[in-house]
PDB file of C-alpha atoms in Angstrom:
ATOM      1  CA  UNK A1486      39.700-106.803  77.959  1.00  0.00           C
ATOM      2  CA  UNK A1487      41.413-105.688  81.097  1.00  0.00           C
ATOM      3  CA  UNK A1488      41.405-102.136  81.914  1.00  0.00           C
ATOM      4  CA  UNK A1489      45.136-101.085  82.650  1.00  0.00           C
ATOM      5  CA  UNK A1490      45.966 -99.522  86.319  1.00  0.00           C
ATOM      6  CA  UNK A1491      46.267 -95.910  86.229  1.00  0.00           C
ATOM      7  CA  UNK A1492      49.992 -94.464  86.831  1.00  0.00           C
ATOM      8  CA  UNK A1493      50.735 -94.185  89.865  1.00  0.00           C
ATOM      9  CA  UNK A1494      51.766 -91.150  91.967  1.00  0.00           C
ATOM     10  CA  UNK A1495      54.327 -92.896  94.130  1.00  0.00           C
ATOM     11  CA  UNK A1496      56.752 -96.000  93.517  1.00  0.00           C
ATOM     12  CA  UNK A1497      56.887 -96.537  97.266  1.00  0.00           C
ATOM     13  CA  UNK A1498      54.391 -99.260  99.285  1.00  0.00           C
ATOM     14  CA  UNK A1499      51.402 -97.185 100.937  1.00  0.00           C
ATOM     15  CA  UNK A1500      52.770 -98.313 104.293  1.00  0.00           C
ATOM     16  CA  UNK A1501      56.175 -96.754 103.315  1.00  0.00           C
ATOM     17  CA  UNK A1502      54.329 -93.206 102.792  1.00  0.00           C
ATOM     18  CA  UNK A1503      52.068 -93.786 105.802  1.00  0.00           C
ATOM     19  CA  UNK A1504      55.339 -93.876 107.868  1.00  0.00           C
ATOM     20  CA  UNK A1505      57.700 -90.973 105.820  1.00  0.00           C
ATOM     21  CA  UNK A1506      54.496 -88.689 106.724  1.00  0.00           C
ATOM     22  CA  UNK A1507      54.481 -89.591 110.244  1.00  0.00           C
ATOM     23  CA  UNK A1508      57.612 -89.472 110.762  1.00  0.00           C
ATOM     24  CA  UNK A1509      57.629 -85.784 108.872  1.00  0.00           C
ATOM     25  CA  UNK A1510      54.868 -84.393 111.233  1.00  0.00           C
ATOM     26  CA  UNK A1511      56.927 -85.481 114.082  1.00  0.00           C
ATOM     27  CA  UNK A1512      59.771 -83.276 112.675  1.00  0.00           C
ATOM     28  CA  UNK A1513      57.673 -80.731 112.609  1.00  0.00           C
ATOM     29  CA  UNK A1514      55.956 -80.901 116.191  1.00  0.00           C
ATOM     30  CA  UNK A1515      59.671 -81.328 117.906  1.00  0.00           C
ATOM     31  CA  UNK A1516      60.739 -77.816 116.309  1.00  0.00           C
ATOM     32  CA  UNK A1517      62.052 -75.383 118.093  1.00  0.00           C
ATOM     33  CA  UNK A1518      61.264 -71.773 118.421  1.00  0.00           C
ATOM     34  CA  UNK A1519      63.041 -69.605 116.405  1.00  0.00           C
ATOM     35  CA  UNK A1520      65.418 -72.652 115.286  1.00  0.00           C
ATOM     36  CA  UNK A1521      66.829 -71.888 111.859  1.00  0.00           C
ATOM     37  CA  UNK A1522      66.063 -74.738 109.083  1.00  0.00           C
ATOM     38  CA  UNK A1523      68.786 -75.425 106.807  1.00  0.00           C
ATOM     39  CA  UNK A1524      68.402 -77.292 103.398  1.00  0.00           C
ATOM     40  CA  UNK A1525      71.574 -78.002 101.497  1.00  0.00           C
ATOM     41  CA  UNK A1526      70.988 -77.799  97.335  1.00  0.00           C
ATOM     42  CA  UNK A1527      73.329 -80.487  95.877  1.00  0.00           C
ATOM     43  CA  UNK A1528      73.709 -79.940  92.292  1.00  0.00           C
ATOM     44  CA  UNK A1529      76.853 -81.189  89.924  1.00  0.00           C
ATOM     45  CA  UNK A1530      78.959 -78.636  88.361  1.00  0.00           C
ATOM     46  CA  UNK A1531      77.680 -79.494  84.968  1.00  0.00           C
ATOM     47  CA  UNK A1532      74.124 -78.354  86.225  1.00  0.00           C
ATOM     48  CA  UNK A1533      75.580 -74.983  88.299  1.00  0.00           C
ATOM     49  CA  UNK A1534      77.327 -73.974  84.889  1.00  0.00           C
ATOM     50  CA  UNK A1535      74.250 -73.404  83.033  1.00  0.00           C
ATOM     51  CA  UNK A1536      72.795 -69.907  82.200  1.00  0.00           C
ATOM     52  CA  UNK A1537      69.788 -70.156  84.107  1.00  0.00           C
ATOM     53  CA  UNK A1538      70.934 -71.916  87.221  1.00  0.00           C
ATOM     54  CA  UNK A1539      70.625 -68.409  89.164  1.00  0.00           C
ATOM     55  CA  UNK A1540      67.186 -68.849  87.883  1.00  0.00           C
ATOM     56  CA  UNK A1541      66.374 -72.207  89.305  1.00  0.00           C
ATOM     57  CA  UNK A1542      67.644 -71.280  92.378  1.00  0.00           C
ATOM     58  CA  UNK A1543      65.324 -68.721  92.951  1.00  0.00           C
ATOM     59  CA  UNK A1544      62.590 -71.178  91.893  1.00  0.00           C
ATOM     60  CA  UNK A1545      63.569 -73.938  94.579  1.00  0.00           C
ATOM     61  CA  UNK A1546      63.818 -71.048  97.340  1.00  0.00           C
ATOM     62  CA  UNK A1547      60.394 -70.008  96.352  1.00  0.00           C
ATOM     63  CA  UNK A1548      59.261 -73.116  96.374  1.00  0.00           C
ATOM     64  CA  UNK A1549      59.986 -73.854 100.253  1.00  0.00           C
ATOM     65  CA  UNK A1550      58.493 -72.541 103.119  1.00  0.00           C
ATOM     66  CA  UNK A1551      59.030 -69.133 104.208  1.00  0.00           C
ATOM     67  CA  UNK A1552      62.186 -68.210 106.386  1.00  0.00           C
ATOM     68  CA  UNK A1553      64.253 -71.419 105.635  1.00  0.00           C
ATOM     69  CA  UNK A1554      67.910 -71.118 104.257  1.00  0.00           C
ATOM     70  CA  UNK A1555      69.004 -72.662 101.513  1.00  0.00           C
ATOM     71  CA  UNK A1556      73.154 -73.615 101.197  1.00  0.00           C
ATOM     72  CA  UNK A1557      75.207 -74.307  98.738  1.00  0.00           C
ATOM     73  CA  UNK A1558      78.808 -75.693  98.140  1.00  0.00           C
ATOM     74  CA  UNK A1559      80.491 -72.063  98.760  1.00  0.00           C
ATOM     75  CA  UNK A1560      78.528 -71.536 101.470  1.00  0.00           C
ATOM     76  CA  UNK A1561      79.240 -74.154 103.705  1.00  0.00           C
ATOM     77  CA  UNK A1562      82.452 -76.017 102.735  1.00  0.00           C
ATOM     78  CA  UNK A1563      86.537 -74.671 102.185  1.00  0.00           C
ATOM     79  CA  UNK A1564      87.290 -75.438  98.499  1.00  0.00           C
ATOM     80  CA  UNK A1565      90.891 -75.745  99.969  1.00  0.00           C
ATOM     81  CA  UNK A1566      90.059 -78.469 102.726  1.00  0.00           C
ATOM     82  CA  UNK A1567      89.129 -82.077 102.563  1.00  0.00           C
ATOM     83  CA  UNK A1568      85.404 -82.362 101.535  1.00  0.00           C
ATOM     84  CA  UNK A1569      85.431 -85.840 102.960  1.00  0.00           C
ATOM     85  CA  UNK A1570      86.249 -84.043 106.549  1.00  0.00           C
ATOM     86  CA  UNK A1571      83.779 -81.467 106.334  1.00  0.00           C
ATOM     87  CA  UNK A1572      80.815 -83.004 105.345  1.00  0.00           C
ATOM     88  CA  UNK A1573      79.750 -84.966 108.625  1.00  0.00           C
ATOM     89  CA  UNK A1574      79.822 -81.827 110.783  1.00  0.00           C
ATOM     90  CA  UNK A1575      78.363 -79.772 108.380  1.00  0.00           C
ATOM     91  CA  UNK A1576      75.366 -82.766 107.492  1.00  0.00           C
ATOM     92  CA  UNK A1577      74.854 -82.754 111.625  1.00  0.00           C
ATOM     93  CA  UNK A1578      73.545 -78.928 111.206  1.00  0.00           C
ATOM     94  CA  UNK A1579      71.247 -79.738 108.351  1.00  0.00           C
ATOM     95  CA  UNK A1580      67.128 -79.784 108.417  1.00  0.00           C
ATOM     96  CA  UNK A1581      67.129 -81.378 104.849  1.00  0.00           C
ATOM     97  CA  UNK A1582      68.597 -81.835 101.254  1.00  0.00           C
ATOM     98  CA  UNK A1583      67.722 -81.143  97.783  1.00  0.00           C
ATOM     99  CA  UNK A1584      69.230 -82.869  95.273  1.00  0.00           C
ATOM    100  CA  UNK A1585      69.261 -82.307  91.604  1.00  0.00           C
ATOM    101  CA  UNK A1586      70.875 -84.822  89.393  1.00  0.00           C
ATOM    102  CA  UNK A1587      71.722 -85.362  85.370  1.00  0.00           C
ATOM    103  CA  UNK A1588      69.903 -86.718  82.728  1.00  0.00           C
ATOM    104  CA  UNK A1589      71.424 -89.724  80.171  1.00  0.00           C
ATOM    105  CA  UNK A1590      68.436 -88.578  78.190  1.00  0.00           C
ATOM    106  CA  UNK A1591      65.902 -86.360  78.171  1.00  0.00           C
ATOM    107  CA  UNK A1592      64.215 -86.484  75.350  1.00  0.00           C
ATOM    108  CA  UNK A1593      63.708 -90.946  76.714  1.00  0.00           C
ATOM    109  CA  UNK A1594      62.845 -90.493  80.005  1.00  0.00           C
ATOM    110  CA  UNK A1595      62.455 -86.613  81.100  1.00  0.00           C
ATOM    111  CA  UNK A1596      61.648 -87.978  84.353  1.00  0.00           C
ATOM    112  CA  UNK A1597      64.782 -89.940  85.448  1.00  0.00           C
ATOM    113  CA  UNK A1598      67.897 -88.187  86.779  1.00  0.00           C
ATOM    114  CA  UNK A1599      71.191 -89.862  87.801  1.00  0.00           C
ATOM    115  CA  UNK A1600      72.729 -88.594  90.804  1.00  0.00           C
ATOM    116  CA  UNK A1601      76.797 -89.372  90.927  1.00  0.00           C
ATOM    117  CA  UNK A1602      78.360 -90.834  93.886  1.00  0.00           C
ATOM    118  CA  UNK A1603      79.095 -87.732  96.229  1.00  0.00           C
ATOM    119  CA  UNK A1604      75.330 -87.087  96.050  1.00  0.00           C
ATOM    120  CA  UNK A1605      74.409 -90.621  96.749  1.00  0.00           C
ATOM    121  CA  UNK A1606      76.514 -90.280  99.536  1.00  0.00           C
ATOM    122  CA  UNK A1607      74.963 -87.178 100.781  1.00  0.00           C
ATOM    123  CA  UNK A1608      71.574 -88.457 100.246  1.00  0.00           C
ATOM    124  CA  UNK A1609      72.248 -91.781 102.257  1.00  0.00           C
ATOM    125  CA  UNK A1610      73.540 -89.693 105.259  1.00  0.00           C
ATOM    126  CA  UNK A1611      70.353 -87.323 105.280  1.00  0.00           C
ATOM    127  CA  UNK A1612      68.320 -90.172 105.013  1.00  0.00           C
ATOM    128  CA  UNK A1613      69.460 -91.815 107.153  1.00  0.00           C
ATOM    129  CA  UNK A1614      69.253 -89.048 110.397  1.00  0.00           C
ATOM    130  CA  UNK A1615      65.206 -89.552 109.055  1.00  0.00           C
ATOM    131  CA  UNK A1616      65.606 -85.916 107.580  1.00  0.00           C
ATOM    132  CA  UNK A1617      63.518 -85.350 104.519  1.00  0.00           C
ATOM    133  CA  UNK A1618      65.267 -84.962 100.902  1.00  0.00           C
ATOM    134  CA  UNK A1619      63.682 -83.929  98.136  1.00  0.00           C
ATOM    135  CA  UNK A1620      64.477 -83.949  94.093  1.00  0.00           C
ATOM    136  CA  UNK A1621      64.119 -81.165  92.098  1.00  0.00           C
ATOM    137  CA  UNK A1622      63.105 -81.268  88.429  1.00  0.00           C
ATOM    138  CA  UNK A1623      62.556 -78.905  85.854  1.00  0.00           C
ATOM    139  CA  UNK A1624      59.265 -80.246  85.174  1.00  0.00           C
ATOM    140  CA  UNK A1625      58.084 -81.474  88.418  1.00  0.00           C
ATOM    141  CA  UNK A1626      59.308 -79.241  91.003  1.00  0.00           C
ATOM    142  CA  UNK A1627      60.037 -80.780  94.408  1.00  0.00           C
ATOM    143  CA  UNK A1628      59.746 -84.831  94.597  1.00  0.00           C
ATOM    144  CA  UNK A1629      60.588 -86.490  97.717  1.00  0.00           C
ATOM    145  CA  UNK A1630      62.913 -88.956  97.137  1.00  0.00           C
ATOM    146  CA  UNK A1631      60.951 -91.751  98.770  1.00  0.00           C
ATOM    147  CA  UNK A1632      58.830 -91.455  96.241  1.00  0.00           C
ATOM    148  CA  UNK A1633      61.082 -91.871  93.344  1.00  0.00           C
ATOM    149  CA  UNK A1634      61.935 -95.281  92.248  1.00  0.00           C
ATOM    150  CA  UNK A1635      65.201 -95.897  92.620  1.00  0.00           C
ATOM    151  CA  UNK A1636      68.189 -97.682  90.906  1.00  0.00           C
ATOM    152  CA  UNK A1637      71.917 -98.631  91.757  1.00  0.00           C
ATOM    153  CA  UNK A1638      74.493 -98.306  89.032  1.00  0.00           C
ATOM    154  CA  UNK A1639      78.299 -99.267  88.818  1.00  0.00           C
ATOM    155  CA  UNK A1640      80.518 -99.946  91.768  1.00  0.00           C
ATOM    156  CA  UNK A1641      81.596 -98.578  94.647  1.00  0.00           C
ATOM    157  CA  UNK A1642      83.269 -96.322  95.414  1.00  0.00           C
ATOM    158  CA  UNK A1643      82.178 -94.457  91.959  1.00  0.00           C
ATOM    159  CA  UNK A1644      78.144 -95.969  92.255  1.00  0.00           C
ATOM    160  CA  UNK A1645      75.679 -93.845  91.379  1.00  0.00           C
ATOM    161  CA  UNK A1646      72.006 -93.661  91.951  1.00  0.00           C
ATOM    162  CA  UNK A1647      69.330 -93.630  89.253  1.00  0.00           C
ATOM    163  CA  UNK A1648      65.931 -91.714  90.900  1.00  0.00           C
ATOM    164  CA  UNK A1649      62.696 -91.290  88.559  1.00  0.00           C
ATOM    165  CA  UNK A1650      60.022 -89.403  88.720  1.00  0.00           C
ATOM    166  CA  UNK A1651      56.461 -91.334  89.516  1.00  0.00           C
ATOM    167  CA  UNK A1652      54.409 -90.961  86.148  1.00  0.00           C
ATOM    168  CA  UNK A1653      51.120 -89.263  87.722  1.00  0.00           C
ATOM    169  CA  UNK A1654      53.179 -87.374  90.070  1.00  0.00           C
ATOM    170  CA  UNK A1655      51.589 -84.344  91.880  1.00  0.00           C
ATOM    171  CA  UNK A1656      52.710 -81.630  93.471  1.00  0.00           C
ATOM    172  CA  UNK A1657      49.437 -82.457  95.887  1.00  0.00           C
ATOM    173  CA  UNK A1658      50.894 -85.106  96.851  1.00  0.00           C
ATOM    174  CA  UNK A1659      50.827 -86.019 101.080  1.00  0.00           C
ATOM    175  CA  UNK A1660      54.640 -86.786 101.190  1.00  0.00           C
ATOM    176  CA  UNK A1661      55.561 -83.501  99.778  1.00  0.00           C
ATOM    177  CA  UNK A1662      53.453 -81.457 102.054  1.00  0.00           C
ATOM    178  CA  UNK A1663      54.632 -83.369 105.434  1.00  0.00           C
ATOM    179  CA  UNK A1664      58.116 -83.222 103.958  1.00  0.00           C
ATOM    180  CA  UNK A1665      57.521 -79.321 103.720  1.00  0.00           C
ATOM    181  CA  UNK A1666      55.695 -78.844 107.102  1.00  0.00           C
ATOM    182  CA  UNK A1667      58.874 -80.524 108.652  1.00  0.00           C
ATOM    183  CA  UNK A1668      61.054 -77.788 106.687  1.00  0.00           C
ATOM    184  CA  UNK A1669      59.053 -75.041 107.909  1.00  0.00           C
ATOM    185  CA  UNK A1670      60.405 -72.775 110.735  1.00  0.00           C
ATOM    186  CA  UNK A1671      58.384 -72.270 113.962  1.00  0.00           C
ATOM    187  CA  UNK A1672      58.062 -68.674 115.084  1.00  0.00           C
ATOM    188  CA  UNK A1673      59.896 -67.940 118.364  1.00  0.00           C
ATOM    189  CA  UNK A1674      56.879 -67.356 119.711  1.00  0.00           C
ATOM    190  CA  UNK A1675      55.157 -70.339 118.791  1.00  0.00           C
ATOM    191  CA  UNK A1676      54.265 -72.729 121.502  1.00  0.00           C
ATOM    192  CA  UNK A1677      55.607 -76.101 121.809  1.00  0.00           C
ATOM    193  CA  UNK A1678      53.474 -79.482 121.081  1.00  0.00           C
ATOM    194  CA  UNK A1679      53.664 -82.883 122.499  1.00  0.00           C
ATOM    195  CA  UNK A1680      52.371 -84.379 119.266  1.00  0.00           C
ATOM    196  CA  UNK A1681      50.838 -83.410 115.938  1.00  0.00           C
ATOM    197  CA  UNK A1682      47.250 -84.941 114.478  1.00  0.00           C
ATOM    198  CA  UNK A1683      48.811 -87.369 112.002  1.00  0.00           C
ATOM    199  CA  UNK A1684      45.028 -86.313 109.755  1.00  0.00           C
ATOM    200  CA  UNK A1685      44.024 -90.086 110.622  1.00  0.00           C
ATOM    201  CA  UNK A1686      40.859 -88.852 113.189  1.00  0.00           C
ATOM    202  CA  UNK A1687      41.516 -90.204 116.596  1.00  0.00           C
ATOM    203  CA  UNK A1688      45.390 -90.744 116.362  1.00  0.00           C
ATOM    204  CA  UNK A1689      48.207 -88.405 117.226  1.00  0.00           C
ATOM    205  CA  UNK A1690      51.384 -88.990 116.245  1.00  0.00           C
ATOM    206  CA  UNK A1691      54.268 -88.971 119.470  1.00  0.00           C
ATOM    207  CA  UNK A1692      57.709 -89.981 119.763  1.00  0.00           C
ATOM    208  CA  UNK A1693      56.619 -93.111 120.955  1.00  0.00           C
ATOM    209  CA  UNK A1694      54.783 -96.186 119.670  1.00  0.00           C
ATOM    210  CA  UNK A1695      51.391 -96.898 121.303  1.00  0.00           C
ATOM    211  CA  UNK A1696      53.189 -99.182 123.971  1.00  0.00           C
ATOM    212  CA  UNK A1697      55.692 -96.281 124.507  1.00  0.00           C
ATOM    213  CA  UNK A1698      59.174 -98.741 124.132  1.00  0.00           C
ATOM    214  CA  UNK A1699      59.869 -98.290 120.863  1.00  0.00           C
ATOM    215  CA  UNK A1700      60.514 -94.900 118.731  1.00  0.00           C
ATOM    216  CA  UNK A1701      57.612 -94.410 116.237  1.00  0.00           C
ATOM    217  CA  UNK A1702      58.941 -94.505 112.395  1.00  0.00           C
ATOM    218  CA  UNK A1703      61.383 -91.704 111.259  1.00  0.00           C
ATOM    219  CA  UNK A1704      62.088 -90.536 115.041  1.00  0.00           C
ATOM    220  CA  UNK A1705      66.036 -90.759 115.920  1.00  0.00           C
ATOM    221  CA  UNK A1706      66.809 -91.676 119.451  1.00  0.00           C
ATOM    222  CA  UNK A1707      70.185 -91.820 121.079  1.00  0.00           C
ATOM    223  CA  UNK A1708      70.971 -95.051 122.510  1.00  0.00           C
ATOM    224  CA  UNK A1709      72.180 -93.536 125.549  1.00  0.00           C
ATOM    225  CA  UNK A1710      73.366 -90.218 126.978  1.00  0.00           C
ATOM    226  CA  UNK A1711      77.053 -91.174 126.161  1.00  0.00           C
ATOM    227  CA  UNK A1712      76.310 -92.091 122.426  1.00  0.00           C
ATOM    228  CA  UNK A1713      73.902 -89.521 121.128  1.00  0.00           C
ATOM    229  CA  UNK A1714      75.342 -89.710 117.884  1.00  0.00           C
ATOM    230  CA  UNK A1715      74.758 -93.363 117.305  1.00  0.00           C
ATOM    231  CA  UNK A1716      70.997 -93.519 115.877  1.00  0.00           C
ATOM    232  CA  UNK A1717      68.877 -96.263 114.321  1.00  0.00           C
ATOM    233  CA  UNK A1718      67.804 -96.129 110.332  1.00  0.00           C
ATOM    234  CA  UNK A1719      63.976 -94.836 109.598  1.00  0.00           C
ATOM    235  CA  UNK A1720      62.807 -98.187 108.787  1.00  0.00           C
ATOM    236  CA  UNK A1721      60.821 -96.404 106.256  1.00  0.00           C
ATOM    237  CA  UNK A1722      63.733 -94.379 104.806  1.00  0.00           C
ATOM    238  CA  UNK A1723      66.890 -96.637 105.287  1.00  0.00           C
ATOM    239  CA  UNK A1724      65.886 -98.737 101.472  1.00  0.00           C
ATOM    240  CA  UNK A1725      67.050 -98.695  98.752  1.00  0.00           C
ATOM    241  CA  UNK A1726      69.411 -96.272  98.852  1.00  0.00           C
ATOM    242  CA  UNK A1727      71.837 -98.124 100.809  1.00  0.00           C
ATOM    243  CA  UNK A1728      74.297-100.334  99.667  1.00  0.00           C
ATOM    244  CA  UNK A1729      73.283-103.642 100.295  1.00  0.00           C
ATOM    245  CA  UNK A1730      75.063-106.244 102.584  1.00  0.00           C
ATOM    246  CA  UNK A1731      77.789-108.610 100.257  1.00  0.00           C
TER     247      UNK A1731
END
């Protein structure tokens, strides 16, 4: 009889996570000195409301690196304003996001949250400026996303997004400590670095591929001076949270 495969810690192809954590140690080696790192907590009302919220707070803060600020709604947007409007500015300033979602059912699947479409929209951006975002769970702590396996549901504009948890999921895991290292502020009197050892022997990982024409994965380059703002998808990150082309 066949012996089954053990769970896995990760839904996402080796090569995927090979990439995320490259392109998380270059976030980290092109941090400034004394630059602030801001993580945005994206949570539904129906979570906030709870009695221990304050509590979970607290738990995510603690569980980040030291010196980073964490935002919420009330600390970032105008209640009275278009949320619509404010988001891309504000999204521009961010390091990362955490998102925390709702469960159908706990008591099925404790590991599976559902995150509604504001979220998912929210998520997509981040994602897709190749800046980590990471789930929190009661009973996991700090998942990135990329990790998660993922699942569309309904129809735009109202679609959600479906994330669970990998079954042998560990807070050891490589993803979650380059996702952290790129989180982490660098002292203002830390020196600068050129690169960062990638923990693969002989390679360091720089902004460029080994031929130096192409961006390695997870680093955003302008296409020009004039267009800063127009940058290419992680190839690593960009699916499947996306949409996909009709």
């Amino acid at each position: 009889m066949q012996t089954p495969d053990p769970p896995a810690p990760s839904y996402a192809q080796p090569t995927r996570r090979r990439a995320y954590i490259t392109g998380m140690h270059q976030l980290a080696a092109a941090r400034q000195p004394g630059a602030p790192v801001r993580i945005y907590l994206s949570a539904p009302p129906a979570v906030q409301q709870r009695t221990g919220w304050p509590g979970r707070v607290n738990r995510i803060h603690a569980a980040l690196p030291d010196g980073t600020e964490l935002l919420h709604y009330r600390d970032v947007f105008d209640p009275a304003a278009d949320y619509f409007k404010q988001w891309p500015p504000i999204a521009d300033t961010l390091d990362g996001l955490i998102v925390i979602g709702v469960h159908r059912d706990r008591r099925r699947d404790p590991r599976e949250q559902t995150l509604g479409p504001i979220a998912r929209q929210e998520l997509i951006h981040i994602v897709g400026a190749g800046k980590p975002v990471l789930l929190h769970s009661t009973t996991h702590g700090l998942v990135p996303v990329l990790d998660c396996r993922p699942r569309r549901t309904g129809e735009d504009p109202h679609q959600r997004l479906r994330l669970t948890i990998p079954p042998a999921w560990s807070a050891n895991e490589p993803t979650l400590h380059a996702a952290l290292g790129a989180l982490t502020p660098k002292a203002a009197d830390a020196p600068s670095q050129r690169g960062i050892d990638t923990g693969t022997g002989n390679e360091r990982a720089t902004d460029t591929q080994p031929n130096g024409d192409e961006p390695a994965p997870g680093v955003q380059h302008p296409h020009n001076s004039e267009e800063g703002k127009i940058r290419t998808t992680p190839p690593h990150l960009a699916h499947p949270f996306a949409t996909p082309p009709r």
